[in-house]
Each structure stands twice: as structure tokens, then as C-alpha cells.
Amino acid sequence: MEAEPRIQVTEDGPYAARGLSVRPGTILKTPQGEPVEWDIGEPYPAGASVRLCRCGRSNTKPFCDDSHLDGFDGEETADGAPTAGRRTPTPGGGWVLTDDISLCSKAGFCNDGTTTAWDRMAIIDAPGQRERIEGIAARCPSGRIVLLQEEGAPFEQEFEQEVVVEKDGPYWVRGGVRIESADGAAWETRNRVTLCRCGRSANKPFCDGSHKDVGFEG
């Protein structure tokens, strides 16, 4: 029987991933720089178990080359409580858009330069708007925003369990992958998660958008 796909956060070291394909991914943007869609590439050739760089300094990104051994503080500082307790609701048309800002990776799909996902909730009953909001939520890699029916289950796109390496950004872990701390405790399993890849997040192991602030490339 094959082991369950999972990612282990190692102490001050890389992510040990097993049973997961690893693919490159690029956020496609309009000429004005607004994110509109993902371009997901073919999987990297790799074995069943891989070490993914977490310090941001590897010369073999996204894979670890032991650069963390020169000194890397990978302490996990994120809130370990379930995300539901941190979510702010925005209702509209029998639906609710919930927001846990602590998870934001600054991918930008929630704001198209004209309006935001939250503003759209006021017009969700207008033609095409619910589908638009569903698409925005599905493309949000971190799971910061989740759309659900009032008193109902969340709307979530089905994903294969895999890791998408965002160009110059975090790891988009999708499909409900188990993620374990260095001490073996499991983080809440979510359909969409972004893990820090630049090594500078203040919300480790999750991305907080620091890669944009420090100009991370990789």
C-alpha cells in the first residue's frame, strides 16, 4: 500500500515531500499587470520523495542543495488554530465570502484593478458574477478567500494532490495534502495552501507575501 502523500517541514531545513508531483507555475497577467489565470507546466522529473528548498538560497531551486546549513531560521510561527476562527464573512445572495487575511500570499486574483472579490459579493446575483467569484476563489492559491453557501459547504475546485512552484513566489500545495510540522504535529488540512519558499515569511511555514517585498527570484 502506498504511503499517504504528505509534506514534512524539517527543522531549519527543507520541506520533505513524498508522493506528490511538483510542477512549475506562472501567474498570467494582463498588460496592466493584473493577475488573470495560472499557467501550470509539466511535472519536474523527480523521485517519489524530494526535498524542496525553504530557505530561498538553493542553486537548484525548487530543490534543496543544503544551502540552509549555512544558517537558516525556519521556526514555525503561524497560528496553529483552524482557519475558521480567523475568517471574516462578507455575505451576498445566499453566499458568503470568508477571508483569513493571515494566509494571504499576495497573488492578487481578488482585485482586478477595477473591483474586488468583496465588492462583487454585493452583485453576486447579477449575470455571470457568481461564476466570476467562484473562479477568483479557485485561483487564490493560499485559501485566504473561501466561498460558501450560507450554512453550507464551501465551494472548492477539485485538484490533484500536488505542489505547484509559483515563479518568484511560494509553493502552491493543492488537493488537501497533509502538512506536518517539524515536531510531527499536523497542520490543518486545506484544499489550497501556500508554503513559504523565500525563507522570509513571518508566518512560517505559510507564505505571507514577503517574496514580493524582498524581490525573491526563482
Coordinates of C-alpha atoms in Angstrom, one line a residue:
M1 CA 0.0 0.0 0.0
E2 CA 1.4 3.4 -1.0
A3 CA 2.1 5.9 1.8
E4 CA -0.3 8.9 2.0
P5 CA 1.1 11.9 0.1
R6 CA 2.4 14.5 2.6
I7 CA 4.9 17.3 3.2
Q8 CA 7.1 17.3 6.3
V9 CA 8.5 20.6 7.5
T10 CA 12.0 19.8 8.7
E11 CA 13.7 21.8 11.5
D12 CA 15.5 24.8 10.0
G13 CA 15.6 22.8 6.7
P14 CA 13.7 21.9 3.6
Y15 CA 10.2 20.5 3.0
A16 CA 10.3 16.8 2.6
A17 CA 7.6 15.9 0.1
R18 CA 6.6 12.4 -0.8
G19 CA 4.0 11.0 -3.2
L20 CA 3.4 14.4 -4.9
S21 CA 4.2 15.7 -8.4
V22 CA 6.0 19.0 -8.4
R23 CA 5.2 21.4 -11.3
P24 CA 6.2 24.9 -12.3
G25 CA 3.5 27.5 -12.4
T26 CA 3.3 31.1 -13.6
I27 CA 0.6 33.6 -12.9
L28 CA -0.6 35.1 -16.2
K29 CA -1.3 38.9 -16.2
T30 CA -3.0 41.5 -18.3
P31 CA -0.9 44.2 -20.0
Q32 CA -1.8 46.3 -16.9
G33 CA -0.3 43.7 -14.6
E34 CA -3.5 42.3 -13.2
P35 CA -3.4 38.5 -12.5
V36 CA -6.0 36.6 -14.5
E37 CA -5.0 32.9 -14.7
W38 CA -2.5 30.2 -13.9
D39 CA -0.2 28.5 -16.5
I40 CA 0.8 25.2 -15.0
G41 CA 3.7 23.2 -16.6
E42 CA 4.6 19.6 -16.8
P43 CA 6.0 17.9 -13.6
Y44 CA 9.7 18.1 -12.9
P45 CA 11.4 14.8 -13.3
A46 CA 11.8 13.6 -9.7
G47 CA 11.5 10.6 -7.4
A48 CA 8.7 9.7 -5.1
S49 CA 10.4 11.7 -2.3
V50 CA 12.0 15.1 -2.8
R51 CA 13.4 17.9 -0.7
L52 CA 12.1 21.3 -1.6
C53 CA 14.1 24.4 -0.7
R54 CA 12.6 26.5 2.1
C55 CA 15.5 28.9 2.8
G56 CA 15.3 30.6 -0.6
R57 CA 19.0 30.3 -1.3
S58 CA 19.3 27.0 -3.2
N59 CA 21.1 27.0 -6.5
T60 CA 18.9 24.1 -7.7
K61 CA 15.5 25.6 -7.0
P62 CA 12.9 24.4 -6.3
F63 CA 15.0 21.5 -4.8
C64 CA 17.2 21.8 -1.8
D65 CA 21.0 21.9 -2.2
D66 CA 21.7 22.2 1.6
S67 CA 22.2 25.9 1.5
H68 CA 20.2 26.1 4.7
L69 CA 23.2 24.6 6.5
D70 CA 24.9 28.0 6.2
G71 CA 22.3 29.3 8.7
F72 CA 18.6 29.4 8.3
D73 CA 15.9 30.1 10.9
G74 CA 12.9 28.1 9.9
E75 CA 10.9 28.3 13.1
E76 CA 7.2 27.7 12.5
T77 CA 5.4 30.8 13.8
A78 CA 2.0 30.5 12.2
D79 CA -1.2 30.2 14.3
G80 CA -2.0 26.6 14.7
A81 CA -5.7 27.0 15.3
P82 CA -8.2 26.2 12.5
T83 CA -8.6 29.0 9.9
A84 CA -12.4 29.1 10.5
G85 CA -11.9 31.0 13.7
R86 CA -10.0 33.8 11.9
R87 CA -12.3 34.3 9.0
T88 CA -14.3 37.5 8.3
P89 CA -17.5 36.9 6.4
T90 CA -18.9 39.0 3.5
P91 CA -22.4 37.8 2.7
G92 CA -24.4 38.2 -0.5
G93 CA -27.1 36.5 -2.4
G94 CA -27.3 33.4 -0.2
W95 CA -23.5 33.0 -0.3
V96 CA -20.7 34.1 2.0
L97 CA -17.1 35.0 1.1
T98 CA -14.9 34.3 4.1
D99 CA -11.5 35.9 4.5
D100 CA -8.5 34.8 6.6
I101 CA -6.0 37.6 5.8
S102 CA -3.2 35.9 7.7
L103 CA -2.9 33.4 4.9
C104 CA -2.5 36.0 2.1
S105 CA 0.3 35.3 -0.4
K106 CA -0.4 38.4 -2.4
A107 CA -1.2 36.5 -5.6
G108 CA -3.6 39.3 -6.4
F109 CA -6.5 37.4 -8.0
C110 CA -9.0 39.0 -5.6
N111 CA -8.5 42.5 -7.1
D112 CA -8.7 43.0 -10.9
G113 CA -7.8 46.7 -10.7
T114 CA -11.5 47.7 -11.1
T115 CA -13.2 46.0 -8.2
T116 CA -12.5 43.3 -5.6
A117 CA -14.0 40.0 -4.7
W118 CA -15.6 41.5 -1.7
D119 CA -17.3 44.3 -3.7
R120 CA -18.6 41.6 -6.1
M121 CA -20.5 40.0 -3.3
A122 CA -23.0 42.9 -3.4
I123 CA -23.8 42.0 -7.1
I124 CA -23.4 38.2 -6.9
D125 CA -26.9 37.7 -8.3
A126 CA -26.1 39.6 -11.5
P127 CA -25.4 37.5 -14.6
G128 CA -22.1 35.8 -14.5
Q129 CA -21.0 37.3 -11.2
R130 CA -21.2 34.1 -9.1
E131 CA -19.1 32.2 -11.6
R132 CA -16.6 35.1 -11.6
I133 CA -16.3 34.9 -7.8
E134 CA -16.0 31.1 -7.9
G135 CA -13.1 31.5 -10.3
I136 CA -11.4 34.1 -8.2
A137 CA -11.6 31.9 -5.1
A138 CA -10.4 28.8 -7.0
R139 CA -7.3 30.7 -8.3
C140 CA -6.4 32.1 -4.9
P141 CA -3.6 29.7 -4.1
S142 CA -3.4 30.3 -0.3
G143 CA -7.0 29.7 0.5
R144 CA -7.2 33.2 2.0
I145 CA -10.7 33.5 0.5
V146 CA -13.3 30.7 0.5
L147 CA -16.8 31.0 -0.9
L148 CA -19.6 29.0 0.7
Q149 CA -23.3 28.9 0.7
E150 CA -24.8 30.3 3.9
E151 CA -25.0 27.4 6.4
G152 CA -23.5 25.2 3.8
A153 CA -20.3 23.6 2.5
P154 CA -17.6 25.7 0.8
F155 CA -17.3 25.9 -2.9
E156 CA -13.9 24.3 -3.8
Q157 CA -12.4 23.2 -7.1
E158 CA -11.1 19.7 -7.1
F159 CA -7.4 19.5 -7.5
E160 CA -4.9 16.6 -7.9
Q161 CA -2.7 16.4 -4.8
E162 CA 0.4 18.2 -6.0
V163 CA 2.8 21.1 -5.5
V164 CA 2.9 24.0 -7.9
V165 CA 6.1 26.1 -7.7
E166 CA 5.0 29.7 -8.4
K167 CA 7.6 31.6 -10.4
D168 CA 9.3 34.0 -8.0
G169 CA 6.7 33.0 -5.3
P170 CA 5.7 30.3 -2.9
Y171 CA 4.7 26.7 -3.2
W172 CA 1.0 26.2 -4.0
V173 CA 0.1 23.0 -2.3
R174 CA -3.3 21.9 -3.6
G175 CA -5.7 19.0 -3.3
G176 CA -5.8 18.6 0.5
V177 CA -2.3 17.5 1.2
R178 CA -1.3 16.6 4.8
I179 CA 1.4 19.0 6.0
E180 CA 3.3 18.1 9.2
S181 CA 5.4 20.3 11.5
A182 CA 9.0 19.5 12.3
D183 CA 7.7 18.0 15.6
G184 CA 5.3 15.7 13.7
A185 CA 2.1 17.5 14.5
A186 CA -0.2 18.1 11.5
W187 CA -1.3 21.5 10.3
E188 CA -5.0 21.8 9.4
T189 CA -5.5 20.1 6.0
R190 CA -6.9 22.6 3.4
N191 CA -7.5 22.3 -0.3
R192 CA -5.4 25.4 -1.1
V193 CA -2.2 26.2 0.8
T194 CA 0.9 28.3 0.1
L195 CA 4.1 27.5 1.8
C196 CA 7.0 30.0 2.1
R197 CA 9.8 29.5 -0.4
C198 CA 11.8 32.7 0.0
G199 CA 12.6 31.9 3.7
R200 CA 11.5 35.4 4.8
S201 CA 7.9 34.8 5.9
A202 CA 6.9 35.9 9.4
N203 CA 4.1 33.3 9.2
K204 CA 6.2 30.1 8.6
P205 CA 5.6 27.6 7.2
F206 CA 3.0 29.6 5.3
C207 CA 3.7 32.4 2.8
D208 CA 2.9 35.9 3.9
G209 CA 3.9 37.7 0.6
S210 CA 7.4 38.5 1.8
H211 CA 8.8 37.2 -1.5
K212 CA 7.4 40.3 -3.2
D213 CA 8.9 42.6 -0.6
V214 CA 12.4 41.1 -0.9
G215 CA 12.4 40.6 -4.7
F216 CA 12.7 36.9 -4.5
E217 CA 13.6 35.2 -7.7
G218 CA 13.4 31.5 -8.6

